[in-house]
Amino acid sequence: VRHEVEHDAFTVDLPGGDEVPVLALHHRVVVPSDPKRPGLDDLARVGVSFRLPAGLEHMRWFGLGPWETEPDRRAGATAEVWEDTVGGRFTPYLMPQDNGLVCGARWLQLRTRARSHDGVTVMALDPGELSMSASHHPAADLFAALDLTELRPIPDTVVHVDVAHRGVGTLSCGPDTLPQHRVRSGEHRWTWAVAPAVAEPSEL
């Protein structure tokens, strides 16, 4: 798998005269099609993941909600501005797994409290909508746990920004994901940006 990333750092002038620093990241991921490695043609996700320090518990986003959505489980959700907490997004599946995803996300803010400017704004640029999530459970912990009793939240917030995400279904206790909702090998490109949560994302 080949991953290339470029970045642009710039400032945005707000109507009130303030300047906001913005970092835009341009990604290109090429996943080869290899018959000897069939898993490369049925990926869980393609994107980036990073951790934010403890305390950024308030979550606000423009995308599908209010509940979690998946590429093949989103018809009942509505696109608008939603608010929740990072801990509140956790879905206690009997078998721990990825949860709390927001499909069609244009932006996501994580702040110390509802009206605070202490925090981070993540924005989708190209395409204009990405899949995003915030959790107190690293993906490796979710994968390793056999049931909820083995799962322990961490103080940090784990953020995922995905250009492609597999639909629900693993053929373990029900049907597999339909072909149109699987993530295949090939080239994946996306651009996203990160900025302080000092302004409305629409102003940026």
mmCIF file of C-alpha atoms in Angstrom:
data_model
loop_
_atom_site.group_PDB
_atom_site.id
_atom_site.type_symbol
_atom_site.label_atom_id
_atom_site.label_comp_id
_atom_site.label_asym_id
_atom_site.label_seq_id
_atom_site.Cartn_x
_atom_site.Cartn_y
_atom_site.Cartn_z
ATOM 1 C CA VAL A 1 0.000 0.000 0.000
ATOM 2 C CA ARG A 2 1.392 3.407 -1.001
ATOM 3 C CA HIS A 3 0.375 6.560 0.882
ATOM 4 C CA GLU A 4 1.313 10.051 -0.293
ATOM 5 C CA VAL A 5 0.360 13.222 1.577
ATOM 6 C CA GLU A 6 0.943 16.918 0.917
ATOM 7 C CA HIS A 7 -0.132 19.854 3.055
ATOM 8 C CA ASP A 8 -0.926 23.555 2.786
ATOM 9 C CA ALA A 9 -0.801 25.912 5.773
ATOM 10 C CA PHE A 10 -2.629 29.224 5.504
ATOM 11 C CA THR A 11 -4.840 31.647 7.439
ATOM 12 C CA VAL A 12 -8.483 32.579 6.913
ATOM 13 C CA ASP A 13 -9.619 36.153 7.598
ATOM 14 C CA LEU A 14 -12.912 36.212 9.493
ATOM 15 C CA PRO A 15 -15.461 39.040 9.107
ATOM 16 C CA GLY A 16 -14.565 40.411 12.551
ATOM 17 C CA GLY A 17 -10.908 40.771 11.617
ATOM 18 C CA ASP A 18 -9.570 37.668 13.342
ATOM 19 C CA GLU A 19 -7.250 35.279 11.534
ATOM 20 C CA VAL A 20 -7.625 31.526 11.881
ATOM 21 C CA PRO A 21 -4.746 29.161 10.995
ATOM 22 C CA VAL A 22 -5.793 26.221 8.825
ATOM 23 C CA LEU A 23 -3.866 23.120 7.804
ATOM 24 C CA ALA A 24 -5.145 21.308 4.702
ATOM 25 C CA LEU A 25 -3.920 17.779 3.965
ATOM 26 C CA HIS A 26 -4.104 16.129 0.543
ATOM 27 C CA HIS A 27 -3.941 12.311 0.587
ATOM 28 C CA ARG A 28 -3.436 9.738 -2.140
ATOM 29 C CA VAL A 29 -3.555 6.056 -1.182
ATOM 30 C CA VAL A 30 -2.962 3.295 -3.715
ATOM 31 C CA VAL A 31 -4.017 -0.202 -2.632
ATOM 32 C CA PRO A 32 -2.716 -2.881 -5.037
ATOM 33 C CA SER A 33 -4.892 -5.684 -6.311
ATOM 34 C CA ASP A 34 -2.982 -8.819 -5.279
ATOM 35 C CA PRO A 35 -4.569 -12.286 -5.715
ATOM 36 C CA LYS A 36 -2.205 -13.596 -3.032
ATOM 37 C CA ARG A 37 -3.649 -11.105 -0.537
ATOM 38 C CA PRO A 38 -7.429 -11.137 -1.012
ATOM 39 C CA GLY A 39 -7.982 -8.927 2.023
ATOM 40 C CA LEU A 40 -6.666 -5.926 0.084
ATOM 41 C CA ASP A 41 -9.795 -6.034 -2.076
ATOM 42 C CA ASP A 42 -12.188 -5.882 0.888
ATOM 43 C CA LEU A 43 -10.917 -3.239 3.316
ATOM 44 C CA ALA A 44 -12.540 -1.987 6.510
ATOM 45 C CA ARG A 45 -11.782 1.671 5.754
ATOM 46 C CA VAL A 46 -9.423 4.063 3.974
ATOM 47 C CA GLY A 47 -8.582 7.229 5.872
ATOM 48 C CA VAL A 48 -6.547 8.732 8.674
ATOM 49 C CA SER A 49 -6.697 8.412 12.437
ATOM 50 C CA PHE A 50 -5.226 10.587 15.163
ATOM 51 C CA ARG A 51 -5.571 11.228 18.882
ATOM 52 C CA LEU A 52 -6.582 14.415 20.643
ATOM 53 C CA PRO A 53 -5.846 15.084 24.331
ATOM 54 C CA ALA A 54 -8.343 14.412 27.088
ATOM 55 C CA GLY A 55 -11.038 16.983 27.739
ATOM 56 C CA LEU A 56 -12.429 17.543 24.239
ATOM 57 C CA GLU A 57 -15.682 15.790 25.071
ATOM 58 C CA HIS A 58 -18.304 17.948 23.372
ATOM 59 C CA MET A 59 -18.985 16.871 19.800
ATOM 60 C CA ARG A 60 -20.774 18.946 17.161
ATOM 61 C CA TRP A 61 -21.050 18.100 13.487
ATOM 62 C CA PHE A 62 -22.813 18.840 10.211
ATOM 63 C CA GLY A 63 -23.694 15.493 8.689
ATOM 64 C CA LEU A 64 -26.061 12.611 9.121
ATOM 65 C CA GLY A 65 -27.519 12.012 12.572
ATOM 66 C CA PRO A 66 -28.479 11.981 15.321
ATOM 67 C CA TRP A 67 -27.554 8.291 15.664
ATOM 68 C CA GLU A 68 -24.613 6.462 14.136
ATOM 69 C CA THR A 69 -24.750 5.813 10.410
ATOM 70 C CA GLU A 70 -22.966 3.429 8.062
ATOM 71 C CA PRO A 71 -22.623 3.518 4.258
ATOM 72 C CA ASP A 72 -25.406 0.917 4.001
ATOM 73 C CA ARG A 73 -27.390 2.057 7.057
ATOM 74 C CA ARG A 74 -28.105 5.746 6.675
ATOM 75 C CA ALA A 75 -31.555 6.090 5.095
ATOM 76 C CA GLY A 76 -33.209 6.934 8.428
ATOM 77 C CA ALA A 77 -30.794 9.754 9.311
ATOM 78 C CA THR A 78 -31.077 13.471 8.558
ATOM 79 C CA ALA A 79 -28.314 15.856 7.459
ATOM 80 C CA GLU A 80 -28.110 18.879 9.741
ATOM 81 C CA VAL A 81 -26.073 20.231 12.684
ATOM 82 C CA TRP A 82 -26.081 17.773 15.588
ATOM 83 C CA GLU A 83 -24.515 17.776 19.063
ATOM 84 C CA ASP A 84 -23.532 14.988 21.430
ATOM 85 C CA THR A 85 -20.643 13.909 23.640
ATOM 86 C CA VAL A 86 -17.845 11.623 22.553
ATOM 87 C CA GLY A 87 -18.825 9.124 25.243
ATOM 88 C CA GLY A 88 -22.470 9.425 24.243
ATOM 89 C CA ARG A 89 -21.670 8.271 20.717
ATOM 90 C CA PHE A 90 -20.525 4.877 21.969
ATOM 91 C CA THR A 91 -22.787 2.002 20.894
ATOM 92 C CA PRO A 92 -22.484 -0.979 23.287
ATOM 93 C CA TYR A 93 -22.608 -3.835 20.800
ATOM 94 C CA LEU A 94 -22.469 -7.243 22.473
ATOM 95 C CA MET A 95 -19.343 -7.972 20.398
ATOM 96 C CA PRO A 96 -17.298 -4.732 20.494
ATOM 97 C CA GLN A 97 -16.755 -3.254 17.041
ATOM 98 C CA ASP A 98 -16.391 0.039 15.222
ATOM 99 C CA ASN A 99 -19.230 2.384 16.211
ATOM 100 C CA GLY A 100 -20.411 5.985 16.316
ATOM 101 C CA LEU A 101 -19.674 6.729 12.649
ATOM 102 C CA VAL A 102 -21.027 9.901 11.034
ATOM 103 C CA CYS A 103 -21.533 9.505 7.288
ATOM 104 C CA GLY A 104 -21.847 12.512 5.028
ATOM 105 C CA ALA A 105 -19.883 14.693 7.451
ATOM 106 C CA ARG A 106 -18.951 18.134 6.158
ATOM 107 C CA TRP A 107 -17.305 19.131 9.425
ATOM 108 C CA LEU A 108 -16.788 17.978 12.990
ATOM 109 C CA GLN A 109 -15.909 20.066 16.046
ATOM 110 C CA LEU A 110 -14.535 18.669 19.292
ATOM 111 C CA ARG A 111 -14.490 21.131 22.186
ATOM 112 C CA THR A 112 -14.114 21.205 25.951
ATOM 113 C CA ARG A 113 -17.754 22.283 26.337
ATOM 114 C CA ALA A 114 -20.690 23.352 24.205
ATOM 115 C CA ARG A 115 -19.843 27.040 23.613
ATOM 116 C CA SER A 116 -16.107 26.910 24.213
ATOM 117 C CA HIS A 117 -13.497 27.955 21.655
ATOM 118 C CA ASP A 118 -11.038 25.450 23.114
ATOM 119 C CA GLY A 119 -10.963 22.620 20.623
ATOM 120 C CA VAL A 120 -10.474 21.456 17.070
ATOM 121 C CA THR A 121 -12.471 21.727 13.837
ATOM 122 C CA VAL A 122 -12.103 19.015 11.171
ATOM 123 C CA MET A 123 -13.455 19.833 7.711
ATOM 124 C CA ALA A 124 -14.052 17.790 4.565
ATOM 125 C CA LEU A 125 -12.796 19.604 1.461
ATOM 126 C CA ASP A 126 -12.613 17.118 -1.437
ATOM 127 C CA PRO A 127 -14.899 15.302 -1.582
ATOM 128 C CA GLY A 128 -17.150 17.674 0.303
ATOM 129 C CA GLU A 129 -18.398 14.899 2.589
ATOM 130 C CA LEU A 130 -16.359 12.284 4.457
ATOM 131 C CA SER A 131 -17.052 9.712 7.171
ATOM 132 C CA MET A 132 -15.881 10.844 10.609
ATOM 133 C CA SER A 133 -15.991 9.505 14.145
ATOM 134 C CA ALA A 134 -14.687 10.311 17.615
ATOM 135 C CA SER A 135 -14.288 7.717 20.338
ATOM 136 C CA HIS A 136 -12.552 6.859 23.602
ATOM 137 C CA HIS A 137 -11.772 3.391 22.210
ATOM 138 C CA PRO A 138 -8.869 2.780 19.800
ATOM 139 C CA ALA A 139 -9.728 0.480 16.899
ATOM 140 C CA ALA A 140 -7.200 -2.102 18.109
ATOM 141 C CA ASP A 141 -8.950 -2.303 21.503
ATOM 142 C CA LEU A 142 -12.344 -2.785 19.856
ATOM 143 C CA PHE A 143 -10.936 -5.566 17.692
ATOM 144 C CA ALA A 144 -9.213 -7.338 20.583
ATOM 145 C CA ALA A 145 -12.142 -7.307 23.036
ATOM 146 C CA LEU A 146 -14.440 -10.329 22.999
ATOM 147 C CA ASP A 147 -17.198 -8.620 24.996
ATOM 148 C CA LEU A 148 -17.927 -5.305 26.713
ATOM 149 C CA THR A 149 -16.343 -6.372 30.003
ATOM 150 C CA GLU A 150 -12.928 -6.389 28.290
ATOM 151 C CA LEU A 151 -13.298 -2.847 26.960
ATOM 152 C CA ARG A 152 -11.827 0.134 28.843
ATOM 153 C CA PRO A 153 -12.187 3.709 27.542
ATOM 154 C CA ILE A 154 -9.099 5.907 27.339
ATOM 155 C CA PRO A 155 -9.053 9.614 28.319
ATOM 156 C CA ASP A 156 -7.863 10.684 24.844
ATOM 157 C CA THR A 157 -10.210 11.055 21.894
ATOM 158 C CA VAL A 158 -9.505 8.906 18.835
ATOM 159 C CA VAL A 159 -10.647 10.613 15.623
ATOM 160 C CA HIS A 160 -11.160 8.903 12.258
ATOM 161 C CA VAL A 161 -11.515 10.775 8.958
ATOM 162 C CA ASP A 162 -12.346 8.278 6.190
ATOM 163 C CA VAL A 163 -12.838 8.670 2.454
ATOM 164 C CA ALA A 164 -14.107 5.080 2.221
ATOM 165 C CA HIS A 165 -15.730 2.914 4.878
ATOM 166 C CA ARG A 166 -17.082 -0.612 4.642
ATOM 167 C CA GLY A 167 -20.757 -1.241 5.281
ATOM 168 C CA VAL A 168 -22.197 -3.379 8.058
ATOM 169 C CA GLY A 169 -21.959 -7.146 7.852
ATOM 170 C CA THR A 170 -19.161 -9.683 8.261
ATOM 171 C CA LEU A 171 -20.935 -12.992 7.522
ATOM 172 C CA SER A 172 -20.221 -13.999 11.144
ATOM 173 C CA CYS A 173 -23.825 -14.004 12.372
ATOM 174 C CA GLY A 174 -25.805 -12.769 9.388
ATOM 175 C CA PRO A 175 -25.438 -11.721 5.751
ATOM 176 C CA ASP A 176 -22.243 -10.189 4.427
ATOM 177 C CA THR A 177 -21.986 -6.587 3.233
ATOM 178 C CA LEU A 178 -23.427 -6.028 -0.236
ATOM 179 C CA PRO A 179 -20.786 -5.578 -2.979
ATOM 180 C CA GLN A 180 -21.604 -1.893 -3.550
ATOM 181 C CA HIS A 181 -20.797 -1.115 0.085
ATOM 182 C CA ARG A 182 -17.358 -2.738 0.195
ATOM 183 C CA VAL A 183 -14.044 -0.895 -0.037
ATOM 184 C CA ARG A 184 -11.990 -2.178 -2.947
ATOM 185 C CA SER A 185 -8.355 -1.871 -3.930
ATOM 186 C CA GLY A 186 -7.282 0.946 -6.243
ATOM 187 C CA GLU A 187 -6.605 4.649 -5.836
ATOM 188 C CA HIS A 188 -8.243 6.742 -3.111
ATOM 189 C CA ARG A 189 -7.859 10.536 -2.905
ATOM 190 C CA TRP A 190 -9.222 13.022 -0.381
ATOM 191 C CA THR A 191 -8.462 16.416 1.136
ATOM 192 C CA TRP A 192 -9.418 17.550 4.609
ATOM 193 C CA ALA A 193 -8.454 20.400 6.904
ATOM 194 C CA VAL A 194 -7.991 21.040 10.600
ATOM 195 C CA ALA A 195 -8.271 24.360 12.463
ATOM 196 C CA PRO A 196 -8.893 25.679 15.987
ATOM 197 C CA ALA A 197 -12.564 25.695 17.004
ATOM 198 C CA VAL A 198 -12.674 29.480 17.255
ATOM 199 C CA ALA A 199 -15.193 30.070 14.469
ATOM 200 C CA GLU A 200 -18.203 28.522 12.820
ATOM 201 C CA PRO A 201 -16.950 26.032 10.206
ATOM 202 C CA SER A 202 -19.168 27.724 7.594
ATOM 203 C CA GLU A 203 -17.046 30.876 8.031
ATOM 204 C CA LEU A 204 -13.902 28.928 7.224
#
